[in-house]
Amino acid sequence: MTSNPDLVIRGGNVADGRGGELFEADVAINAGCIVEVGRVAGKGKEEIDARGKLVTPGFVDVHTHYDGQVTWSEEITPSSQNGVTTAIMGNCGVGFAPCRPEDHSRLIQLMEGVEDIPEPVLSAGIPWAWESFPNYLDWLSQRRFDVDIGAQLPHAALRVYVMGERGARRDPSTAADNYAMAALAGEAVRAGALGFSTSRTLNHRTSTGDFTPTLKAGEDELTAIAGAMHGVGRSVLQFVLDLSTLHEDLPMMLRVAENTNCPISFSITQNDNAPRRWRQTLDSIGEASARGLSITAQIAARPVGLLLGLELSRNPFQTHPSYKAIASLPLADRVARLRQPEVRTAILSETATATDDPLFFRPNYDKMYLLGNPPDYEQPPENTLGAQARRQGRQPQELAYDAMLSDEGRGMLYVPFLNYADGNLDAVHEMLRDPNAVPGLSDGGAHCGIICDASFPTYLLTHWTRDRTRGEKLSIPFVVAAQSRKTALSVGLSDRGLIAPGFKADVNVIDYDRLHLHPPKVHYDLPVGGRRLLQQVDGYDATIVSGVVTQWHGHATGARPGRLVRGARASLN
């Protein structure tokens, strides 16, 4: 007990991360650690009045893509604005180390294609002050952030580094290749990598249309890498699979886990083409877990949805010839042309043409919504543009066209393409409650012009514990534990995720009744004026990282207590 701790949070309703009932308590913090929870007698050097407020551990987001942003920015927004105090990057097999100078553009093209982070932003922002993965971590360790950062070794970068052009064109690896990749993987864990990530989905392509280098990597390759990493220190194998090859790839990944004792973590979503396949997958995970394997399913908190608009990466008319003729015009000029009756008539008379863009779907207006204000991610079928058009006796294309022209051409359409096959979130409710599941897939730092899901941690509280009207809710203690302690443990970070003495002082003080997400908006605040979607959030009175307040009533304080988290060394530096 400290007589005058650095900070005391007074009288909050504490959800401590264990999943038990809320309780009223003070929280004393000293030297970056929680030292007392209960009735704190001593006065803090600083105090926060949390009476009537929710006090939680800081959230641990295990699925982000800040690999580039951490090299040019100390603010890890938007995650740091959504209660996140630890962000894990290097997911989906993409990242920027290891990398030889001649492959810089190759890895940028892959990140641009897979995660929709524009090439000019990455080219201007990344300093490339490293080659090896340990070099990358050492360089990051000198930087300071508003959250802690953990890194995983990306398979695509590793494969290209060892195999060169053969790796990029997805040739099978040789025994010598596997030995070299395994050695570098072990080196990465010794340097502090929290895990290794790979991708086996056709949706992951470079900006030039090539499939990700890891798409068909062999079981021998993955086993060599996972075995080497786990032999050095605890590390997680994170991966993304396709529904079409799940019957082959999931058993293979389970064999890799069984043969190496390496924990694995992968994404599970509901797909329109097989709306109950997720249940079978979770059952398979449950059976494997019962055999002693360590497996975590990452679950999105709401539909994975595309935002379409004139200011965004995609819109329903982008393949129409009359739209393509004006697509390169600045937004204001394009809006002016789109308002001309003859242009409107021409575009609406045309139909979408074929494209190899994996994130462009022929418009299905019975799956397309107006997101609204406040944004509603669980709307009933009668709200679709198709249903509205039938009621009005109009064509749904007209409604989409007019909606995008609203707000001076900044109007957005919402297309939930995963986790919404039933027209509700009941499947997500069931997935989130699975004992082997954690919240994930926020993709913070990625999909700058088409998806805005870094607000998942806030949505888990607002929608699932308070606002849901179309089905069962989840309790505050359950949600808090799921995205703090449970996520922390899933990536081997045992020092955080609890409001308890001896744990790292990462804390949120939340005005629960005011917690609120605004509609997404486009901001031009990336390097060279690059575009990204952000979502303002109200209700976080304070976010605290290592005992230091980083967010105060919706504004950054400028403090930078965040550090690189090194896994095997279990330290911050």
Coordinates of N, CA and C in Angstrom, one line a residue, residues 19-223:
G19 N -14.9 -11.2 -15.1 CA -16.3 -11.6 -15.5 C -17.3 -11.7 -14.4
G20 N -16.9 -11.3 -13.1 CA -17.8 -11.2 -12.0 C -18.7 -10.0 -12.0
E21 N -19.5 -9.9 -11.0 CA -20.4 -8.7 -10.9 C -19.6 -7.4 -10.7
L22 N -20.2 -6.3 -11.1 CA -19.6 -5.0 -10.9 C -19.6 -4.7 -9.4
F23 N -18.6 -4.0 -8.9 CA -18.5 -3.6 -7.5 C -18.0 -2.1 -7.5
E24 N -18.4 -1.4 -6.4 CA -17.9 0.0 -6.3 C -16.5 -0.1 -5.5
A25 N -15.6 0.6 -6.0 CA -14.2 0.6 -5.4 C -13.4 1.8 -5.9
D26 N -12.4 2.1 -5.1 CA -11.3 3.0 -5.6 C -10.2 2.2 -6.2
V27 N -9.5 2.8 -7.1 CA -8.3 2.1 -7.7 C -7.1 3.0 -7.6
A28 N -6.1 2.5 -6.8 CA -4.9 3.3 -6.7 C -3.8 2.8 -7.6
I29 N -3.1 3.7 -8.2 CA -2.0 3.4 -9.2 C -0.7 4.1 -8.8
N30 N 0.3 3.4 -8.9 CA 1.6 3.9 -8.6 C 2.7 3.3 -9.5
A31 N 3.6 4.1 -10.0 CA 4.7 3.7 -10.9 C 4.2 2.7 -12.0
G32 N 3.0 3.0 -12.6 CA 2.6 2.3 -13.7 C 1.8 1.0 -13.4
C33 N 1.7 0.7 -12.1 CA 1.0 -0.5 -11.7 C -0.2 -0.2 -10.7
I34 N -1.2 -1.1 -10.8 CA -2.3 -1.0 -9.8 C -1.8 -1.5 -8.5
V35 N -1.9 -0.7 -7.4 CA -1.4 -1.1 -6.1 C -2.5 -1.4 -5.1
E36 N -3.7 -0.9 -5.4 CA -4.8 -1.2 -4.4 C -6.1 -1.0 -5.1
V37 N -7.1 -1.9 -4.7 CA -8.4 -1.8 -5.2 C -9.3 -2.0 -4.0
G38 N -10.2 -1.1 -3.7 CA -11.1 -1.1 -2.6 C -11.3 0.3 -2.1
R39 N -11.2 0.4 -0.8 CA -11.3 1.8 -0.2 C -9.9 2.3 0.0
V40 N -9.5 3.3 -0.8 CA -8.1 3.8 -0.7 C -8.1 5.0 0.2
A41 N -7.3 4.9 1.3 CA -7.3 6.0 2.3 C -6.5 7.2 1.9
G42 N -5.3 6.8 1.3 CA -4.4 7.9 0.9 C -4.9 8.7 -0.2
K43 N -4.5 10.0 -0.2 CA -4.9 10.9 -1.3 C -3.8 10.7 -2.5
G44 N -4.3 10.6 -3.7 CA -3.4 10.5 -4.8 C -2.9 11.9 -5.3
K45 N -1.7 11.8 -5.9 CA -1.2 13.0 -6.4 C -2.1 13.6 -7.5
E46 N -2.8 12.7 -8.2 CA -3.9 13.1 -9.1 C -5.1 12.2 -8.7
E47 N -6.3 12.7 -8.9 CA -7.5 11.9 -8.6 C -8.5 12.1 -9.7
I48 N -9.2 11.0 -10.0 CA -10.3 11.1 -11.0 C -11.6 10.7 -10.2
D49 N -12.6 11.5 -10.3 CA -13.9 11.2 -9.7 C -14.6 10.3 -10.6
A50 N -14.8 9.1 -10.3 CA -15.4 8.1 -11.2 C -16.8 7.7 -10.6
R51 N -17.3 8.4 -9.7 CA -18.7 8.0 -9.1 C -19.7 8.0 -10.3
G52 N -20.4 6.9 -10.3 CA -21.4 6.7 -11.4 C -20.8 6.3 -12.7
K53 N -19.5 6.1 -12.8 CA -18.9 5.7 -14.0 C -18.4 4.3 -14.0
L54 N -18.3 3.7 -15.2 CA -17.8 2.3 -15.3 C -16.3 2.4 -15.4
V55 N -15.6 1.6 -14.6 CA -14.1 1.5 -14.6 C -13.8 0.1 -15.1
T56 N -13.0 0.0 -16.2 CA -12.6 -1.3 -16.8 C -11.1 -1.3 -17.0
P57 N -10.6 -2.6 -17.2 CA -9.2 -2.6 -17.7 C -9.2 -2.0 -19.1
G58 N -8.0 -1.6 -19.5 CA -7.8 -1.2 -20.9 C -8.1 -2.4 -21.8
F59 N -8.6 -2.1 -23.0 CA -8.9 -3.2 -23.9 C -7.7 -3.6 -24.7
V60 N -7.6 -4.9 -25.0 CA -6.5 -5.5 -25.8 C -7.1 -5.9 -27.1
D61 N -6.7 -5.2 -28.2 CA -7.2 -5.5 -29.5 C -6.1 -6.4 -30.2
V62 N -6.5 -7.7 -30.5 CA -5.5 -8.6 -31.0 C -5.4 -8.7 -32.5
H63 N -6.3 -7.9 -33.2 CA -6.2 -8.0 -34.7 C -6.3 -6.6 -35.3
T64 N -5.1 -6.0 -35.4 CA -4.9 -4.7 -36.0 C -3.9 -4.7 -37.1
H65 N -3.8 -3.6 -37.9 CA -2.8 -3.5 -38.9 C -2.1 -2.2 -38.9
Y66 N -1.5 -1.8 -37.7 CA -0.8 -0.6 -37.6 C 0.7 -0.7 -37.9
D67 N 1.1 -1.7 -38.7 CA 2.5 -2.0 -39.0 C 3.1 -0.8 -39.7
G68 N 2.4 0.0 -40.5 CA 2.9 1.2 -41.1 C 2.7 2.4 -40.2
Q69 N 1.6 2.5 -39.7 CA 1.2 3.7 -38.9 C 2.2 3.9 -37.7
V70 N 2.6 2.8 -37.1 CA 3.5 3.0 -35.9 C 4.9 3.6 -36.3
T71 N 5.2 3.6 -37.6 CA 6.5 4.1 -38.0 C 6.4 5.6 -38.3
W72 N 5.2 6.2 -38.5 CA 5.1 7.6 -38.8 C 4.3 8.4 -37.7
S73 N 3.5 7.7 -36.9 CA 2.7 8.4 -35.9 C 2.9 7.8 -34.5
E74 N 2.8 8.7 -33.5 CA 2.8 8.2 -32.1 C 1.4 8.0 -31.6
E75 N 0.4 8.5 -32.3 CA -1.0 8.3 -32.0 C -1.6 7.1 -32.7
I76 N -2.0 6.1 -32.0 CA -2.5 4.9 -32.7 C -4.0 5.0 -32.8
T77 N -4.4 6.0 -33.5 CA -5.9 6.2 -33.7 C -6.3 5.4 -34.9
P78 N -7.6 4.9 -34.9 CA -8.6 5.2 -34.0 C -8.7 4.3 -32.8
S79 N -7.8 3.3 -32.7 CA -8.0 2.4 -31.5 C -7.8 3.0 -30.2
S80 N -6.9 4.0 -30.1 CA -6.6 4.6 -28.8 C -7.8 5.5 -28.4
Q81 N -8.7 5.8 -29.3 CA -9.9 6.6 -29.0 C -11.1 5.7 -28.6
N82 N -10.9 4.4 -28.6 CA -11.9 3.4 -28.3 C -11.6 2.5 -27.2
G83 N -10.8 3.0 -26.2 CA -10.5 2.3 -25.0 C -9.4 1.3 -25.1
V84 N -8.8 1.2 -26.3 CA -7.7 0.2 -26.5 C -6.4 0.7 -25.9
T85 N -5.8 -0.1 -25.1 CA -4.5 0.3 -24.5 C -3.4 -0.6 -25.0
T86 N -3.7 -1.7 -25.6 CA -2.7 -2.6 -26.3 C -3.2 -3.0 -27.6
A87 N -2.5 -2.8 -28.7 CA -2.9 -3.2 -30.0 C -1.8 -4.2 -30.6
I88 N -2.3 -5.3 -31.1 CA -1.4 -6.3 -31.7 C -1.5 -6.2 -33.2
M89 N -0.4 -6.0 -33.9 CA -0.3 -5.8 -35.3 C 0.4 -7.0 -36.0
G90 N 0.6 -6.9 -37.3 CA 1.2 -8.0 -38.0 C 0.3 -9.2 -38.3
N91 N -1.0 -8.9 -38.4 CA -2.0 -10.0 -38.7 C -2.1 -10.3 -40.2
C92 N -2.7 -11.4 -40.5 CA -3.1 -11.8 -41.9 C -1.8 -12.0 -42.8
G93 N -0.7 -12.2 -42.2 CA 0.5 -12.5 -42.9 C 1.2 -11.3 -43.6
V94 N 0.7 -10.1 -43.4 CA 1.2 -8.9 -44.1 C 1.9 -8.0 -43.1
G95 N 3.0 -7.4 -43.5 CA 3.8 -6.5 -42.7 C 5.0 -6.0 -43.4
F96 N 6.0 -5.4 -42.7 CA 7.1 -4.8 -43.4 C 8.4 -5.2 -42.9
A97 N 8.5 -6.4 -42.3 CA 9.8 -6.9 -41.8 C 9.7 -8.5 -41.7
P98 N 10.7 -9.2 -42.1 CA 11.9 -8.7 -42.7 C 11.7 -8.3 -44.2
C99 N 12.6 -7.4 -44.6 CA 12.5 -7.0 -46.0 C 13.8 -6.4 -46.5
R100 N 14.2 -6.8 -47.7 CA 15.4 -6.3 -48.4 C 14.9 -5.0 -49.1
P101 N 15.8 -4.1 -49.4 CA 15.4 -2.8 -50.0 C 14.7 -3.1 -51.4
E102 N 15.2 -4.1 -52.1 CA 14.5 -4.3 -53.4 C 13.1 -4.8 -53.4
D103 N 12.7 -5.2 -52.1 CA 11.3 -5.7 -52.0 C 10.4 -4.7 -51.3
H104 N 10.8 -3.5 -51.0 CA 10.0 -2.5 -50.4 C 8.6 -2.3 -51.1
S105 N 8.7 -2.1 -52.4 CA 7.5 -1.9 -53.2 C 6.6 -3.1 -53.2
R106 N 7.2 -4.3 -53.2 CA 6.4 -5.5 -53.2 C 5.5 -5.6 -52.0
L107 N 6.1 -5.4 -50.8 CA 5.4 -5.5 -49.5 C 4.4 -4.3 -49.4
I108 N 4.7 -3.2 -50.0 CA 3.7 -2.1 -50.0 C 2.5 -2.4 -50.8
Q109 N 2.8 -3.0 -52.0 CA 1.7 -3.4 -52.9 C 0.8 -4.4 -52.2
L110 N 1.4 -5.3 -51.5 CA 0.6 -6.4 -50.8 C -0.3 -5.7 -49.7
M111 N 0.3 -4.9 -48.9 CA -0.5 -4.2 -47.8 C -1.6 -3.3 -48.4
E112 N -1.3 -2.7 -49.5 CA -2.3 -1.8 -50.2 C -3.4 -2.7 -50.7
G113 N -3.1 -3.8 -51.3 CA -4.2 -4.7 -51.8 C -5.0 -5.4 -50.8
V114 N -4.3 -5.9 -49.8 CA -5.0 -6.7 -48.7 C -5.7 -5.8 -47.8
E115 N -5.1 -4.7 -47.3 CA -5.7 -3.9 -46.3 C -6.1 -2.5 -46.7
D116 N -6.1 -2.2 -48.0 CA -6.7 -0.9 -48.5 C -6.0 0.3 -47.8
I117 N -4.7 0.2 -47.6 CA -3.9 1.4 -47.2 C -3.2 1.9 -48.4
P118 N -3.4 3.1 -48.8 CA -2.9 3.6 -50.1 C -1.4 3.6 -50.2
E119 N -0.9 3.2 -51.4 CA 0.5 3.1 -51.7 C 1.2 4.5 -51.4
P120 N 0.7 5.6 -51.9 CA 1.4 6.9 -51.6 C 1.6 7.1 -50.1
V121 N 0.6 6.7 -49.3 CA 0.7 6.9 -47.8 C 1.8 6.1 -47.3
L122 N 1.9 4.8 -47.7 CA 2.9 3.9 -47.2 C 4.3 4.3 -47.7
S123 N 4.4 4.6 -49.0 CA 5.7 5.0 -49.5 C 6.2 6.3 -48.9
A124 N 5.4 7.2 -48.6 CA 5.8 8.5 -47.9 C 6.1 8.3 -46.4
G125 N 5.3 7.4 -45.8 CA 5.3 7.3 -44.3 C 6.4 6.4 -43.8
I126 N 6.6 5.3 -44.4 CA 7.5 4.3 -43.9 C 9.0 4.7 -44.1
P127 N 9.8 4.8 -43.1 CA 11.2 5.2 -43.2 C 12.2 4.0 -43.6
W128 N 11.7 2.8 -43.5 CA 12.5 1.6 -43.9 C 13.9 1.7 -43.2
A129 N 13.9 1.9 -41.9 CA 15.2 2.0 -41.2 C 15.6 0.6 -40.6
W130 N 15.2 -0.5 -41.3 CA 15.5 -1.8 -40.8 C 15.5 -2.7 -42.0
E131 N 16.0 -3.9 -41.8 CA 15.9 -5.0 -42.7 C 15.3 -6.3 -42.1
S132 N 15.9 -6.7 -41.0 CA 15.5 -7.9 -40.3 C 14.3 -7.6 -39.4
F133 N 13.6 -8.6 -38.9 CA 12.5 -8.4 -38.0 C 13.0 -7.9 -36.6
P134 N 14.1 -8.5 -36.1 CA 14.7 -7.9 -34.8 C 15.1 -6.4 -35.0
N135 N 15.6 -6.0 -36.2 CA 15.9 -4.6 -36.5 C 14.7 -3.8 -36.4
Y136 N 13.6 -4.3 -36.9 CA 12.3 -3.6 -36.9 C 11.8 -3.3 -35.5
L137 N 11.9 -4.4 -34.6 CA 11.5 -4.2 -33.3 C 12.4 -3.3 -32.5
D138 N 13.7 -3.4 -32.7 CA 14.6 -2.5 -32.1 C 14.3 -1.0 -32.4
W139 N 14.0 -0.8 -33.7 CA 13.7 0.6 -34.1 C 12.4 1.0 -33.5
L140 N 11.4 0.2 -33.4 CA 10.1 0.5 -32.8 C 10.3 0.8 -31.3
S141 N 11.2 0.1 -30.7 CA 11.4 0.2 -29.2 C 11.9 1.6 -28.8
Q142 N 12.4 2.3 -29.8 CA 12.8 3.7 -29.5 C 11.7 4.7 -29.6
R143 N 10.6 4.3 -30.1 CA 9.4 5.2 -30.3 C 8.5 5.1 -29.1
R144 N 7.7 6.1 -29.0 CA 6.7 6.2 -27.9 C 5.3 6.5 -28.5
F145 N 4.3 5.8 -27.8 CA 2.9 5.8 -28.4 C 1.9 6.1 -27.3
D146 N 0.7 6.3 -27.8 CA -0.4 6.5 -26.8 C -1.1 5.1 -26.4
V147 N -0.6 4.0 -27.0 CA -1.0 2.7 -26.5 C 0.3 1.8 -26.6
D148 N 0.2 0.6 -26.0 CA 1.3 -0.3 -26.2 C 1.1 -1.1 -27.5
I149 N 2.2 -1.5 -28.1 CA 2.1 -2.1 -29.4 C 2.8 -3.5 -29.3
G150 N 2.2 -4.5 -29.8 CA 2.8 -5.8 -29.9 C 2.8 -6.3 -31.4
A151 N 3.9 -7.0 -31.8 CA 4.1 -7.3 -33.2 C 4.1 -8.8 -33.4
Q152 N 3.6 -9.2 -34.6 CA 3.7 -10.6 -35.0 C 4.6 -10.7 -36.3
L153 N 5.3 -11.8 -36.5 CA 6.1 -12.0 -37.7 C 5.1 -12.3 -38.9
P154 N 5.1 -11.5 -40.0 CA 4.2 -11.8 -41.1 C 4.8 -12.8 -42.1
H155 N 4.1 -13.8 -42.4 CA 4.5 -14.9 -43.3 C 4.9 -14.4 -44.7
A156 N 4.1 -13.5 -45.3 CA 4.4 -13.0 -46.6 C 5.8 -12.4 -46.7
A157 N 6.1 -11.5 -45.7 CA 7.4 -10.8 -45.7 C 8.5 -11.9 -45.5
L158 N 8.3 -12.8 -44.6 CA 9.3 -13.8 -44.3 C 9.6 -14.7 -45.6
R159 N 8.5 -15.1 -46.2 CA 8.6 -16.0 -47.4 C 9.4 -15.3 -48.5
V160 N 9.0 -14.0 -48.8 CA 9.7 -13.3 -49.9 C 11.2 -13.0 -49.5
Y161 N 11.4 -12.8 -48.2 CA 12.8 -12.5 -47.8 C 13.7 -13.7 -48.0
V162 N 13.2 -14.9 -47.7 CA 14.0 -16.1 -47.9 C 14.0 -16.6 -49.3
M163 N 12.8 -16.6 -50.0 CA 12.7 -17.3 -51.2 C 12.7 -16.3 -52.4
G164 N 12.6 -15.0 -52.2 CA 12.7 -14.1 -53.3 C 11.5 -14.2 -54.2
E165 N 11.7 -14.2 -55.5 CA 10.6 -14.3 -56.5 C 9.9 -15.6 -56.4
R166 N 10.6 -16.7 -56.1 CA 9.9 -18.0 -55.9 C 8.8 -17.9 -54.8
G167 N 9.1 -17.2 -53.7 CA 8.2 -17.0 -52.6 C 7.0 -16.2 -53.1
A168 N 7.3 -15.1 -53.8 CA 6.2 -14.2 -54.2 C 5.2 -14.9 -55.2
R169 N 5.8 -15.8 -56.0 CA 4.8 -16.4 -57.0 C 4.3 -17.8 -56.4
R170 N 4.5 -18.0 -55.1 CA 3.8 -19.1 -54.4 C 4.4 -20.4 -54.8
D171 N 5.6 -20.5 -55.2 CA 6.3 -21.8 -55.4 C 6.3 -22.6 -54.1
P172 N 6.3 -23.9 -54.1 CA 6.5 -24.7 -52.9 C 7.9 -24.4 -52.3
S173 N 8.0 -24.4 -51.0 CA 9.3 -24.2 -50.4 C 10.1 -25.5 -50.4
T174 N 11.4 -25.4 -50.4 CA 12.3 -26.5 -50.3 C 12.6 -26.8 -48.8
A175 N 13.3 -27.9 -48.5 CA 13.7 -28.1 -47.1 C 14.7 -27.0 -46.7
A176 N 15.5 -26.6 -47.6 CA 16.4 -25.5 -47.2 C 15.7 -24.2 -46.9
D177 N 14.7 -23.9 -47.7 CA 13.8 -22.7 -47.5 C 13.2 -22.8 -46.1
N178 N 12.6 -24.0 -45.8 CA 12.0 -24.2 -44.5 C 12.9 -24.0 -43.3
Y179 N 14.1 -24.5 -43.5 CA 15.2 -24.4 -42.5 C 15.5 -22.9 -42.2
A180 N 15.6 -22.1 -43.3 CA 16.0 -20.7 -43.2 C 14.8 -19.9 -42.6
M181 N 13.6 -20.2 -43.0 CA 12.4 -19.5 -42.5 C 12.3 -19.8 -41.0
A182 N 12.5 -21.1 -40.6 CA 12.4 -21.5 -39.2 C 13.4 -20.8 -38.4
A183 N 14.6 -20.7 -38.9 CA 15.7 -20.0 -38.1 C 15.4 -18.5 -37.9
L184 N 14.8 -17.8 -38.9 CA 14.5 -16.4 -38.8 C 13.3 -16.3 -37.9
A185 N 12.3 -17.2 -37.9 CA 11.2 -17.2 -37.0 C 11.6 -17.3 -35.6
G186 N 12.5 -18.2 -35.3 CA 13.0 -18.4 -33.9 C 13.7 -17.1 -33.5
E187 N 14.4 -16.5 -34.4 CA 15.1 -15.2 -34.1 C 14.1 -14.1 -33.8
A188 N 13.0 -14.1 -34.5 CA 11.9 -13.1 -34.3 C 11.3 -13.3 -32.9
V189 N 11.1 -14.5 -32.4 CA 10.5 -14.7 -31.1 C 11.5 -14.3 -30.0
R190 N 12.8 -14.6 -30.2 CA 13.8 -14.2 -29.3 C 13.8 -12.7 -29.2
A191 N 13.6 -12.0 -30.3 CA 13.6 -10.5 -30.3 C 12.3 -9.9 -29.7
G192 N 11.3 -10.8 -29.5 CA 10.0 -10.3 -28.9 C 8.8 -10.4 -29.7
A193 N 8.8 -11.1 -30.9 CA 7.5 -11.3 -31.6 C 6.5 -12.1 -30.8
L194 N 5.3 -11.6 -30.8 CA 4.2 -12.3 -30.0 C 3.7 -13.5 -30.8
G195 N 4.0 -13.6 -32.1 CA 3.4 -14.7 -32.8 C 3.8 -14.6 -34.3
F196 N 3.2 -15.4 -35.1 CA 3.4 -15.5 -36.5 C 2.0 -15.5 -37.2
S197 N 1.9 -14.8 -38.3 CA 0.6 -14.8 -39.0 C 0.7 -15.2 -40.5
T198 N -0.3 -15.8 -41.0 CA -0.4 -16.2 -42.4 C -1.8 -16.1 -42.9
S199 N -1.9 -16.2 -44.2 CA -3.2 -16.1 -44.9 C -3.3 -17.1 -46.0
R200 N -4.5 -17.7 -46.1 CA -4.8 -18.7 -47.1 C -6.1 -18.3 -47.8
T201 N -6.4 -17.0 -47.9 CA -7.6 -16.6 -48.6 C -7.4 -16.0 -49.9
L202 N -8.2 -16.3 -50.9 CA -8.2 -15.7 -52.2 C -8.5 -14.2 -52.2
N203 N -9.1 -13.7 -51.2 CA -9.4 -12.3 -51.1 C -8.2 -11.4 -50.8
H204 N -7.1 -12.0 -50.4 CA -5.9 -11.3 -50.1 C -5.0 -11.3 -51.3
R205 N -5.0 -10.1 -51.9 CA -4.2 -9.9 -53.2 C -3.4 -8.6 -53.1
T206 N -2.4 -8.6 -53.9 CA -1.6 -7.3 -54.0 C -2.5 -6.3 -54.8
S207 N -2.1 -5.0 -54.8 CA -2.8 -4.0 -55.5 C -2.7 -4.2 -57.0
T208 N -1.8 -5.1 -57.5 CA -1.8 -5.4 -58.9 C -2.6 -6.7 -59.2
G209 N -3.2 -7.3 -58.2 CA -4.1 -8.5 -58.5 C -3.5 -9.8 -58.2
D210 N -2.2 -9.9 -57.8 CA -1.6 -11.2 -57.5 C -2.0 -11.7 -56.1
F211 N -2.1 -13.0 -56.0 CA -2.5 -13.6 -54.8 C -1.4 -13.4 -53.7
T212 N -1.7 -13.4 -52.5 CA -0.7 -13.3 -51.4 C 0.3 -14.5 -51.5
P213 N 1.5 -14.2 -51.2 CA 2.6 -15.3 -51.4 C 2.3 -16.5 -50.5
T214 N 1.5 -16.4 -49.5 CA 1.3 -17.5 -48.5 C 0.2 -18.4 -48.8
L215 N -0.5 -18.1 -49.9 CA -1.8 -18.7 -50.2 C -1.8 -20.2 -50.1
K216 N -0.8 -20.8 -50.7 CA -0.7 -22.3 -50.7 C 0.5 -22.8 -50.0
A217 N 1.0 -22.1 -49.1 CA 2.2 -22.6 -48.3 C 1.9 -24.0 -47.8
G218 N 2.9 -24.9 -47.9 CA 2.7 -26.3 -47.5 C 2.7 -26.5 -46.0
E219 N 2.2 -27.6 -45.6 CA 2.1 -28.0 -44.2 C 3.5 -28.1 -43.6
D220 N 4.5 -28.6 -44.4 CA 5.9 -28.7 -43.9 C 6.5 -27.4 -43.6
E221 N 6.1 -26.4 -44.4 CA 6.6 -25.0 -44.2 C 6.1 -24.4 -42.9
L222 N 4.8 -24.5 -42.8 CA 4.1 -24.0 -41.6 C 4.6 -24.7 -40.3
T223 N 4.7 -26.0 -40.4 CA 5.2 -26.8 -39.2 C 6.6 -26.4 -38.8

